[in-house]
PDB file of C-alpha atoms in Angstrom:
ATOM      1  CA  MET R  44       0.000   0.000   0.000  1.00 46.00           C
ATOM      2  CA  ALA R  45       1.454   3.390  -0.993  1.00 52.00           C
ATOM      3  CA  GLU R  46       1.928   5.950   1.748  1.00 56.00           C
ATOM      4  CA  PRO R  47      -0.407   8.974   1.503  1.00 63.00           C
ATOM      5  CA  ALA R  48       1.042  12.436   0.940  1.00 82.00           C
ATOM      6  CA  VAL R  49      -0.596  13.622   4.176  1.00 91.00           C
ATOM      7  CA  PHE R  50      -2.088  11.682   7.075  1.00 94.00           C
ATOM      8  CA  ALA R  51      -5.746  12.394   7.786  1.00 93.00           C
ATOM      9  CA  ALA R  52      -6.735  13.246  11.346  1.00 93.00           C
ATOM     10  CA  GLU R  53      -8.502   9.924  11.878  1.00 93.00           C
ATOM     11  CA  GLU R  54      -5.301   8.064  10.932  1.00 93.00           C
ATOM     12  CA  LEU R  55      -3.336   9.634  13.780  1.00 94.00           C
ATOM     13  CA  SER R  56      -2.958   9.201  17.501  1.00 95.00           C
ATOM     14  CA  SER R  57      -1.664  11.828  19.927  1.00 95.00           C
ATOM     15  CA  ASP R  58       1.078  10.401  22.125  1.00 94.00           C
ATOM     16  CA  GLY R  59       2.959  11.806  25.079  1.00 95.00           C
ATOM     17  CA  PHE R  60       6.759  11.707  25.286  1.00 95.00           C
ATOM     18  CA  LEU R  61       9.164  12.693  28.061  1.00 96.00           C
ATOM     19  CA  GLY R  62       6.547  12.469  30.761  1.00 93.00           C
ATOM     20  CA  GLY R  63       4.195  14.767  28.854  1.00 93.00           C
ATOM     21  CA  LYS R  64       6.732  17.441  27.898  1.00 94.00           C
ATOM     22  CA  LEU R  65       5.983  16.615  24.269  1.00 95.00           C
ATOM     23  CA  THR R  66       2.787  15.529  22.570  1.00 95.00           C
ATOM     24  CA  LEU R  67       3.423  14.083  19.135  1.00 95.00           C
ATOM     25  CA  MET R  68       1.081  12.851  16.442  1.00 95.00           C
ATOM     26  CA  GLN R  69       1.900   9.422  15.038  1.00 94.00           C
ATOM     27  CA  PRO R  70       0.094   7.186  12.554  1.00 94.00           C
ATOM     28  CA  LYS R  71      -2.079   4.547  14.181  1.00 92.00           C
ATOM     29  CA  SER R  72      -1.009   2.131  11.458  1.00 86.00           C
ATOM     30  CA  GLY R  73       2.554   2.749  10.316  1.00 84.00           C
ATOM     31  CA  TYR R  74       5.884   3.535  11.883  1.00 86.00           C
ATOM     32  CA  ARG R  75       5.492   4.451  15.546  1.00 90.00           C
ATOM     33  CA  ALA R  76       8.482   5.494  17.622  1.00 88.00           C
ATOM     34  CA  GLY R  77       9.604   3.460  20.611  1.00 90.00           C
ATOM     35  CA  VAL R  78      12.334   4.447  23.041  1.00 94.00           C
ATOM     36  CA  ASP R  79      15.112   4.407  20.417  1.00 96.00           C
ATOM     37  CA  PRO R  80      14.756   8.004  19.114  1.00 96.00           C
ATOM     38  CA  VAL R  81      14.357   9.223  22.704  1.00 97.00           C
ATOM     39  CA  LEU R  82      17.638   7.557  23.706  1.00 98.00           C
ATOM     40  CA  LEU R  83      19.298   8.963  20.589  1.00 98.00           C
ATOM     41  CA  ALA R  84      18.169  12.496  21.444  1.00 98.00           C
ATOM     42  CA  ALA R  85      19.326  12.097  25.029  1.00 98.00           C
ATOM     43  CA  SER R  86      22.834  11.129  23.899  1.00 98.00           C
ATOM     44  CA  VAL R  87      23.490  14.348  21.975  1.00 98.00           C
ATOM     45  CA  ASN R  88      25.880  16.780  23.641  1.00 97.00           C
ATOM     46  CA  ALA R  89      24.254  19.856  22.112  1.00 98.00           C
ATOM     47  CA  ARG R  90      24.371  23.370  23.532  1.00 98.00           C
ATOM     48  CA  PRO R  91      21.776  26.147  23.254  1.00 98.00           C
ATOM     49  CA  GLY R  92      21.805  27.920  19.918  1.00 97.00           C
ATOM     50  CA  GLN R  93      23.480  25.145  17.928  1.00 98.00           C
ATOM     51  CA  ARG R  94      22.346  23.775  14.552  1.00 98.00           C
ATOM     52  CA  VAL R  95      20.977  20.228  14.409  1.00 98.00           C
ATOM     53  CA  LEU R  96      20.174  18.105  11.369  1.00 98.00           C
ATOM     54  CA  GLU R  97      18.234  14.854  11.655  1.00 98.00           C
ATOM     55  CA  LEU R  98      18.570  12.449   8.735  1.00 98.00           C
ATOM     56  CA  GLY R  99      15.461  10.321   8.232  1.00 96.00           C
ATOM     57  CA  CYS R 100      13.525  12.299  10.813  1.00 96.00           C
ATOM     58  CA  GLY R 101      10.182  10.475  10.459  1.00 95.00           C
ATOM     59  CA  ALA R 102       7.562  12.373  12.424  1.00 96.00           C
ATOM     60  CA  GLY R 103      10.278  14.367  14.213  1.00 97.00           C
ATOM     61  CA  GLN R 104      10.460  12.403  17.450  1.00 96.00           C
ATOM     62  CA  ALA R 105      14.230  12.534  17.990  1.00 97.00           C
ATOM     63  CA  MET R 106      14.891  16.151  17.096  1.00 98.00           C
ATOM     64  CA  LEU R 107      11.889  17.363  19.074  1.00 98.00           C
ATOM     65  CA  CYS R 108      12.933  15.330  22.131  1.00 97.00           C
ATOM     66  CA  LEU R 109      16.362  16.957  21.851  1.00 98.00           C
ATOM     67  CA  ALA R 110      14.809  20.409  21.546  1.00 98.00           C
ATOM     68  CA  ALA R 111      12.763  19.770  24.693  1.00 97.00           C
ATOM     69  CA  ARG R 112      16.033  19.341  26.620  1.00 97.00           C
ATOM     70  CA  VAL R 113      18.269  21.950  24.943  1.00 98.00           C
ATOM     71  CA  ALA R 114      16.937  25.457  24.329  1.00 96.00           C
ATOM     72  CA  ASP R 115      17.114  27.522  21.147  1.00 97.00           C
ATOM     73  CA  LEU R 116      18.289  24.847  18.748  1.00 98.00           C
ATOM     74  CA  ALA R 117      18.002  25.472  15.015  1.00 98.00           C
ATOM     75  CA  LEU R 118      16.296  22.279  13.821  1.00 98.00           C
ATOM     76  CA  THR R 119      16.432  20.800  10.329  1.00 98.00           C
ATOM     77  CA  GLY R 120      15.087  17.419   9.252  1.00 98.00           C
ATOM     78  CA  VAL R 121      15.255  15.321   6.106  1.00 98.00           C
ATOM     79  CA  GLU R 122      12.593  12.682   5.468  1.00 97.00           C
ATOM     80  CA  LEU R 123      12.013  10.552   2.378  1.00 94.00           C
ATOM     81  CA  GLN R 124       8.284   9.915   2.913  1.00 94.00           C
ATOM     82  CA  PRO R 125       6.104  12.990   2.309  1.00 95.00           C
ATOM     83  CA  ALA R 126       3.414  12.087   4.848  1.00 95.00           C
ATOM     84  CA  TYR R 127       5.975  11.687   7.639  1.00 96.00           C
ATOM     85  CA  ALA R 128       7.794  14.884   6.650  1.00 96.00           C
ATOM     86  CA  ASP R 129       4.467  16.723   6.836  1.00 96.00           C
ATOM     87  CA  LEU R 130       3.826  15.162  10.226  1.00 96.00           C
ATOM     88  CA  ALA R 131       7.239  16.312  11.489  1.00 97.00           C
ATOM     89  CA  ARG R 132       6.392  19.877  10.487  1.00 97.00           C
ATOM     90  CA  ARG R 133       3.006  19.651  12.195  1.00 97.00           C
ATOM     91  CA  ASN R 134       4.523  18.158  15.340  1.00 97.00           C
ATOM     92  CA  ALA R 135       7.133  20.892  15.546  1.00 98.00           C
ATOM     93  CA  ALA R 136       4.509  23.618  15.194  1.00 97.00           C
ATOM     94  CA  ALA R 137       2.172  21.969  17.718  1.00 96.00           C
ATOM     95  CA  ASN R 138       4.978  21.915  20.291  1.00 97.00           C
ATOM     96  CA  GLY R 139       6.054  25.495  19.679  1.00 96.00           C
ATOM     97  CA  ARG R 140       9.287  24.623  17.843  1.00 96.00           C
ATOM     98  CA  GLU R 141      10.603  25.969  14.571  1.00 95.00           C
ATOM     99  CA  ALA R 142      11.928  23.278  12.236  1.00 97.00           C
ATOM    100  CA  ARG R 143      12.756  23.186   8.545  1.00 97.00           C
ATOM    101  CA  VAL R 144      11.869  19.733   7.242  1.00 98.00           C
ATOM    102  CA  TRP R 145      12.863  18.732   3.729  1.00 97.00           C
ATOM    103  CA  THR R 146      11.172  15.922   1.812  1.00 97.00           C
ATOM    104  CA  ALA R 147      14.179  14.409   0.083  1.00 96.00           C
ATOM    105  CA  ASP R 148      16.344  11.357  -0.513  1.00 95.00           C
ATOM    106  CA  LEU R 149      19.667  11.330   1.345  1.00 95.00           C
ATOM    107  CA  ALA R 150      21.387  10.423  -1.903  1.00 92.00           C
ATOM    108  CA  ASP R 151      19.990  13.536  -3.612  1.00 94.00           C
ATOM    109  CA  LEU R 152      19.703  16.348  -1.077  1.00 96.00           C
ATOM    110  CA  PRO R 153      18.398  19.751  -2.230  1.00 96.00           C
ATOM    111  CA  ALA R 154      21.077  22.210  -3.351  1.00 97.00           C
ATOM    112  CA  GLU R 155      20.097  24.697  -0.640  1.00 97.00           C
ATOM    113  CA  LEU R 156      20.594  22.096   2.077  1.00 97.00           C
ATOM    114  CA  ARG R 157      23.933  21.021   0.593  1.00 96.00           C
ATOM    115  CA  GLN R 158      25.192  24.557   1.215  1.00 97.00           C
ATOM    116  CA  GLN R 159      24.482  24.339   4.942  1.00 98.00           C
ATOM    117  CA  SER R 160      26.531  22.903   7.796  1.00 98.00           C
ATOM    118  CA  PHE R 161      25.491  21.736  11.250  1.00 98.00           C
ATOM    119  CA  ASP R 162      26.974  21.366  14.716  1.00 98.00           C
ATOM    120  CA  HIS R 163      25.189  18.035  15.170  1.00 98.00           C
ATOM    121  CA  VAL R 164      23.789  15.398  12.850  1.00 98.00           C
ATOM    122  CA  ILE R 165      21.601  12.680  14.340  1.00 98.00           C
ATOM    123  CA  ALA R 166      20.156   9.581  12.720  1.00 98.00           C
ATOM    124  CA  ASN R 167      18.168   6.436  13.482  1.00 96.00           C
ATOM    125  CA  PRO R 168      18.523   4.589  10.148  1.00 95.00           C
ATOM    126  CA  PRO R 169      16.493   1.509   9.231  1.00 92.00           C
ATOM    127  CA  TYR R 170      17.809  -1.399  11.269  1.00 86.00           C
ATOM    128  CA  TYR R 171      17.520  -4.275   8.813  1.00 70.00           C
ATOM    129  CA  ARG R 172      19.495  -5.075   5.686  1.00 57.00           C
ATOM    130  CA  PRO R 173      17.348  -5.754   2.606  1.00 58.00           C
ATOM    131  CA  GLY R 174      15.628  -9.106   3.033  1.00 54.00           C
ATOM    132  CA  ALA R 175      16.741  -9.507   6.651  1.00 48.00           C
ATOM    133  CA  HIS R 176      13.266  -9.159   8.194  1.00 47.00           C
ATOM    134  CA  SER R 177       9.664  -9.918   7.326  1.00 52.00           C
ATOM    135  CA  PRO R 178       8.298  -7.043   5.228  1.00 54.00           C
ATOM    136  CA  ALA R 179       5.653  -4.891   6.896  1.00 47.00           C
ATOM    137  CA  GLN R 180       2.300  -4.517   5.165  1.00 56.00           C
ATOM    138  CA  ASP R 181       2.305  -0.778   5.847  1.00 47.00           C
ATOM    139  CA  ALA R 182       4.580   1.052   3.384  1.00 51.00           C
ATOM    140  CA  GLY R 183       5.698   3.653   5.899  1.00 46.00           C
ATOM    141  CA  ARG R 184       6.719   1.065   8.460  1.00 43.00           C
ATOM    142  CA  ALA R 185       8.464  -1.017   5.797  1.00 45.00           C
ATOM    143  CA  THR R 186      10.529   1.990   4.711  1.00 44.00           C
ATOM    144  CA  ALA R 187      11.396   2.912   8.291  1.00 44.00           C
ATOM    145  CA  LEU R 188      12.585  -0.593   9.203  1.00 44.00           C
ATOM    146  CA  GLY R 189      14.084  -1.974   6.001  1.00 45.00           C
ATOM    147  CA  GLU R 190      17.241  -0.505   4.531  1.00 47.00           C
ATOM    148  CA  GLY R 191      16.663   1.126   1.167  1.00 64.00           C
ATOM    149  CA  THR R 192      19.536   3.612   1.254  1.00 80.00           C
ATOM    150  CA  PRO R 193      22.836   1.845   2.100  1.00 91.00           C
ATOM    151  CA  LEU R 194      24.196   2.654   5.541  1.00 94.00           C
ATOM    152  CA  ASP R 195      27.372   3.994   3.925  1.00 94.00           C
ATOM    153  CA  LEU R 196      25.330   6.795   2.318  1.00 95.00           C
ATOM    154  CA  TRP R 197      23.923   7.821   5.701  1.00 97.00           C
ATOM    155  CA  PHE R 198      27.464   8.375   6.966  1.00 97.00           C
ATOM    156  CA  ASP R 199      28.469  10.168   3.788  1.00 96.00           C
ATOM    157  CA  ALA R 200      25.524  12.575   4.042  1.00 97.00           C
ATOM    158  CA  ALA R 201      26.236  13.166   7.741  1.00 97.00           C
ATOM    159  CA  ALA R 202      29.950  13.831   7.236  1.00 98.00           C
ATOM    160  CA  ARG R 203      29.325  16.250   4.394  1.00 97.00           C
ATOM    161  CA  ARG R 204      26.808  18.271   6.386  1.00 98.00           C
ATOM    162  CA  LEU R 205      28.794  18.463   9.623  1.00 98.00           C
ATOM    163  CA  ALA R 206      30.695  21.629  10.437  1.00 98.00           C
ATOM    164  CA  PRO R 207      34.329  21.219  11.556  1.00 98.00           C
ATOM    165  CA  LYS R 208      34.397  19.652  15.040  1.00 98.00           C
ATOM    166  CA  GLY R 209      30.699  18.812  14.703  1.00 98.00           C
ATOM    167  CA  TYR R 210      29.278  15.582  16.114  1.00 98.00           C
ATOM    168  CA  LEU R 211      27.386  12.684  14.601  1.00 98.00           C
ATOM    169  CA  HIS R 212      25.158  10.548  16.838  1.00 98.00           C
ATOM    170  CA  MET R 213      23.523   7.415  15.482  1.00 98.00           C
ATOM    171  CA  ILE R 214      21.565   4.549  17.046  1.00 98.00           C
ATOM    172  CA  GLN R 215      21.567   1.158  15.369  1.00 97.00           C
ATOM    173  CA  ARG R 216      21.289  -2.564  15.995  1.00 96.00           C
ATOM    174  CA  ALA R 217      24.424  -4.009  17.560  1.00 96.00           C
ATOM    175  CA  ASP R 218      24.883  -6.464  14.701  1.00 95.00           C
ATOM    176  CA  ARG R 219      25.321  -3.511  12.317  1.00 96.00           C
ATOM    177  CA  LEU R 220      28.310  -2.174  14.268  1.00 96.00           C
ATOM    178  CA  PRO R 221      30.916  -3.602  11.823  1.00 96.00           C
ATOM    179  CA  ASP R 222      29.106  -1.837   8.971  1.00 94.00           C
ATOM    180  CA  MET R 223      29.013   1.397  10.958  1.00 96.00           C
ATOM    181  CA  ILE R 224      32.720   1.340  11.780  1.00 96.00           C
ATOM    182  CA  ALA R 225      33.629   0.532   8.185  1.00 95.00           C
ATOM    183  CA  ALA R 226      31.517   3.443   6.942  1.00 95.00           C
ATOM    184  CA  VAL R 227      32.574   6.058   9.491  1.00 95.00           C
ATOM    185  CA  GLN R 228      36.301   5.577   9.951  1.00 91.00           C
ATOM    186  CA  ALA R 229      37.351   7.174   6.657  1.00 90.00           C
ATOM    187  CA  ARG R 230      35.061  10.151   7.219  1.00 96.00           C
ATOM    188  CA  LEU R 231      34.984  11.076  10.923  1.00 98.00           C
ATOM    189  CA  GLY R 232      37.212  10.634  13.982  1.00 97.00           C
ATOM    190  CA  SER R 233      37.090  10.384  17.781  1.00 97.00           C
ATOM    191  CA  LEU R 234      34.768   7.409  17.441  1.00 98.00           C
ATOM    192  CA  GLU R 235      32.945   6.214  20.572  1.00 98.00           C
ATOM    193  CA  VAL R 236      30.499   3.321  20.880  1.00 98.00           C
ATOM    194  CA  LEU R 237      28.102   2.920  23.785  1.00 98.00           C
ATOM    195  CA  PRO R 238      26.359  -0.495  23.781  1.00 98.00           C
ATOM    196  CA  LEU R 239      22.812  -0.593  25.159  1.00 97.00           C
ATOM    197  CA  ALA R 240      22.081  -3.863  26.958  1.00 96.00           C
ATOM    198  CA  PRO R 241      18.511  -4.752  27.928  1.00 95.00           C
ATOM    199  CA  ARG R 242      19.612  -6.232  31.273  1.00 95.00           C
ATOM    200  CA  ALA R 243      22.765  -6.957  33.236  1.00 93.00           C
ATOM    201  CA  GLY R 244      24.566  -9.963  31.820  1.00 92.00           C
ATOM    202  CA  ARG R 245      22.693  -9.771  28.501  1.00 94.00           C
ATOM    203  CA  ALA R 246      24.286  -8.960  25.166  1.00 96.00           C
ATOM    204  CA  ALA R 247      23.724  -5.467  23.795  1.00 96.00           C
ATOM    205  CA  GLU R 248      20.952  -5.270  21.210  1.00 96.00           C
ATOM    206  CA  LEU R 249      21.518  -1.632  20.254  1.00 97.00           C
ATOM    207  CA  VAL R 250      24.521   0.684  20.085  1.00 98.00           C
ATOM    208  CA  LEU R 251      24.911   4.435  20.159  1.00 98.00           C
ATOM    209  CA  LEU R 252      27.742   5.770  18.025  1.00 98.00           C
ATOM    210  CA  ARG R 253      29.340   9.179  18.509  1.00 98.00           C
ATOM    211  CA  ALA R 254      31.924  10.562  16.065  1.00 98.00           C
ATOM    212  CA  ARG R 255      33.430  13.978  15.430  1.00 98.00           C
ATOM    213  CA  LYS R 256      34.440  15.725  12.233  1.00 98.00           C
ATOM    214  CA  GLY R 257      38.183  16.263  12.417  1.00 97.00           C
ATOM    215  CA  GLY R 258      38.399  14.378  15.719  1.00 97.00           C
ATOM    216  CA  ARG R 259      41.720  12.718  16.569  1.00 96.00           C
ATOM    217  CA  ALA R 260      40.980  10.859  19.801  1.00 96.00           C
ATOM    218  CA  ALA R 261      41.474   7.095  19.967  1.00 96.00           C
ATOM    219  CA  PHE R 262      38.534   4.755  19.465  1.00 97.00           C
ATOM    220  CA  ARG R 263      36.593   4.050  22.677  1.00 97.00           C
ATOM    221  CA  LEU R 264      34.283   1.103  23.296  1.00 97.00           C
ATOM    222  CA  HIS R 265      32.406   1.871  26.506  1.00 97.00           C
ATOM    223  CA  ALA R 266      30.974  -0.582  28.991  1.00 96.00           C
ATOM    224  CA  PRO R 267      27.320  -1.345  28.218  1.00 96.00           C
ATOM    225  CA  LEU R 268      24.614   0.908  29.584  1.00 97.00           C
ATOM    226  CA  VAL R 269      21.954  -1.350  31.109  1.00 96.00           C
ATOM    227  CA  LEU R 270      18.397  -0.236  30.371  1.00 96.00           C
ATOM    228  CA  HIS R 271      16.337  -2.366  32.794  1.00 94.00           C
ATOM    229  CA  ASP R 272      16.686  -3.388  36.427  1.00 89.00           C
ATOM    230  CA  GLY R 273      16.881  -7.054  37.347  1.00 71.00           C
ATOM    231  CA  ALA R 274      17.787 -10.191  35.456  1.00 67.00           C
ATOM    232  CA  ALA R 275      14.275 -10.650  34.055  1.00 68.00           C
ATOM    233  CA  HIS R 276      10.955  -8.848  33.711  1.00 59.00           C
ATOM    234  CA  LEU R 277       9.015 -10.149  36.726  1.00 59.00           C
ATOM    235  CA  CYS R 278       6.030  -7.834  37.117  1.00 62.00           C
ATOM    236  CA  ASP R 279       3.543  -5.720  35.205  1.00 58.00           C
ATOM    237  CA  GLY R 280       4.694  -2.248  34.279  1.00 60.00           C
ATOM    238  CA  GLU R 281       8.061  -0.870  33.285  1.00 76.00           C
ATOM    239  CA  ASP R 282      11.298  -1.687  35.086  1.00 86.00           C
ATOM    240  CA  TYR R 283      13.739   0.773  33.563  1.00 93.00           C
ATOM    241  CA  SER R 284      16.793   1.668  35.610  1.00 95.00           C
ATOM    242  CA  PRO R 285      16.565   5.017  37.448  1.00 94.00           C
ATOM    243  CA  ALA R 286      18.906   6.751  34.973  1.00 95.00           C
ATOM    244  CA  ILE R 287      16.965   5.528  31.935  1.00 96.00           C
ATOM    245  CA  ARG R 288      13.657   6.383  33.583  1.00 96.00           C
ATOM    246  CA  GLN R 289      14.917   9.964  33.956  1.00 96.00           C
ATOM    247  CA  VAL R 290      15.749  10.026  30.245  1.00 97.00           C
ATOM    248  CA  LEU R 291      12.407   8.637  29.116  1.00 96.00           C
ATOM    249  CA  ARG R 292      10.084  10.291  31.629  1.00 94.00           C
ATOM    250  CA  ALA R 293      11.834  13.560  32.513  1.00 95.00           C
ATOM    251  CA  GLY R 294      13.827  14.346  29.373  1.00 96.00           C
ATOM    252  CA  ALA R 295      17.190  14.069  31.100  1.00 97.00           C
ATOM    253  CA  ALA R 296      20.471  13.646  29.258  1.00 97.00           C
ATOM    254  CA  LEU R 297      21.688  10.099  28.821  1.00 96.00           C
ATOM    255  CA  PRO R 298      24.611   9.320  31.157  1.00 93.00           C
ATOM    256  CA  TRP R 299      27.356   9.168  28.515  1.00 95.00           C
ATOM    257  CA  PRO R 300      30.651   7.918  30.005  1.00 94.00           C
ATOM    258  CA  ALA R 301      33.200  10.595  30.787  1.00 87.00           C
ATOM    259  CA  ALA R 302      36.366  10.795  28.725  1.00 73.00           C
TER     260      ALA R 302
END
């Protein structure tokens, strides 16, 4: 099923993020954000007044979560699917944020955007290689989950748009880490990887990558950040660790390890 150019009101739900600091519209049937874009936003070491570009911004969840924590950011998004790009614009306006959202392919960015540079680029690319997961019936969800643009092109677009000393932050599945390192090392430096483990003693399922344009620091693989308390989920309700609960429910910064 082709994705509509604009979502109708009856196709949308209104969902709270960051303990109610944000209210974002999302399609009832389609790609709906989980905690991943919230964790991505919380990892970004942005300062007030800086310029932020989100590649593949969807409905704007990550960049708007970041803007809820850091004041006066200049927000720009790029989204391939017109209905989601429109939704990102509507979500920004509904939450009192200014954001320029382009409907474009990362491999063919508009000339005006190619003339701009940013202090931070953030991205939550599709997690699955082509054919690596069961295709979703909804076109928007299928595009969000299944890789159409090679991961290498995400890093190329990010590196080209970063200002000198600017930072890239990306969240991805842990099994894509070799692809990420191969793509980033010729383009950016000061690479850090923070694994995200669901529970203590469990293998990381996701990783956060931080890299810097022109950075010269040695590669750092941090100890995993554990998302949930306990060895297993034993009761109804959430069991996030206190630090992660602060990120998800209060909009706090993610506790990135000190250098």
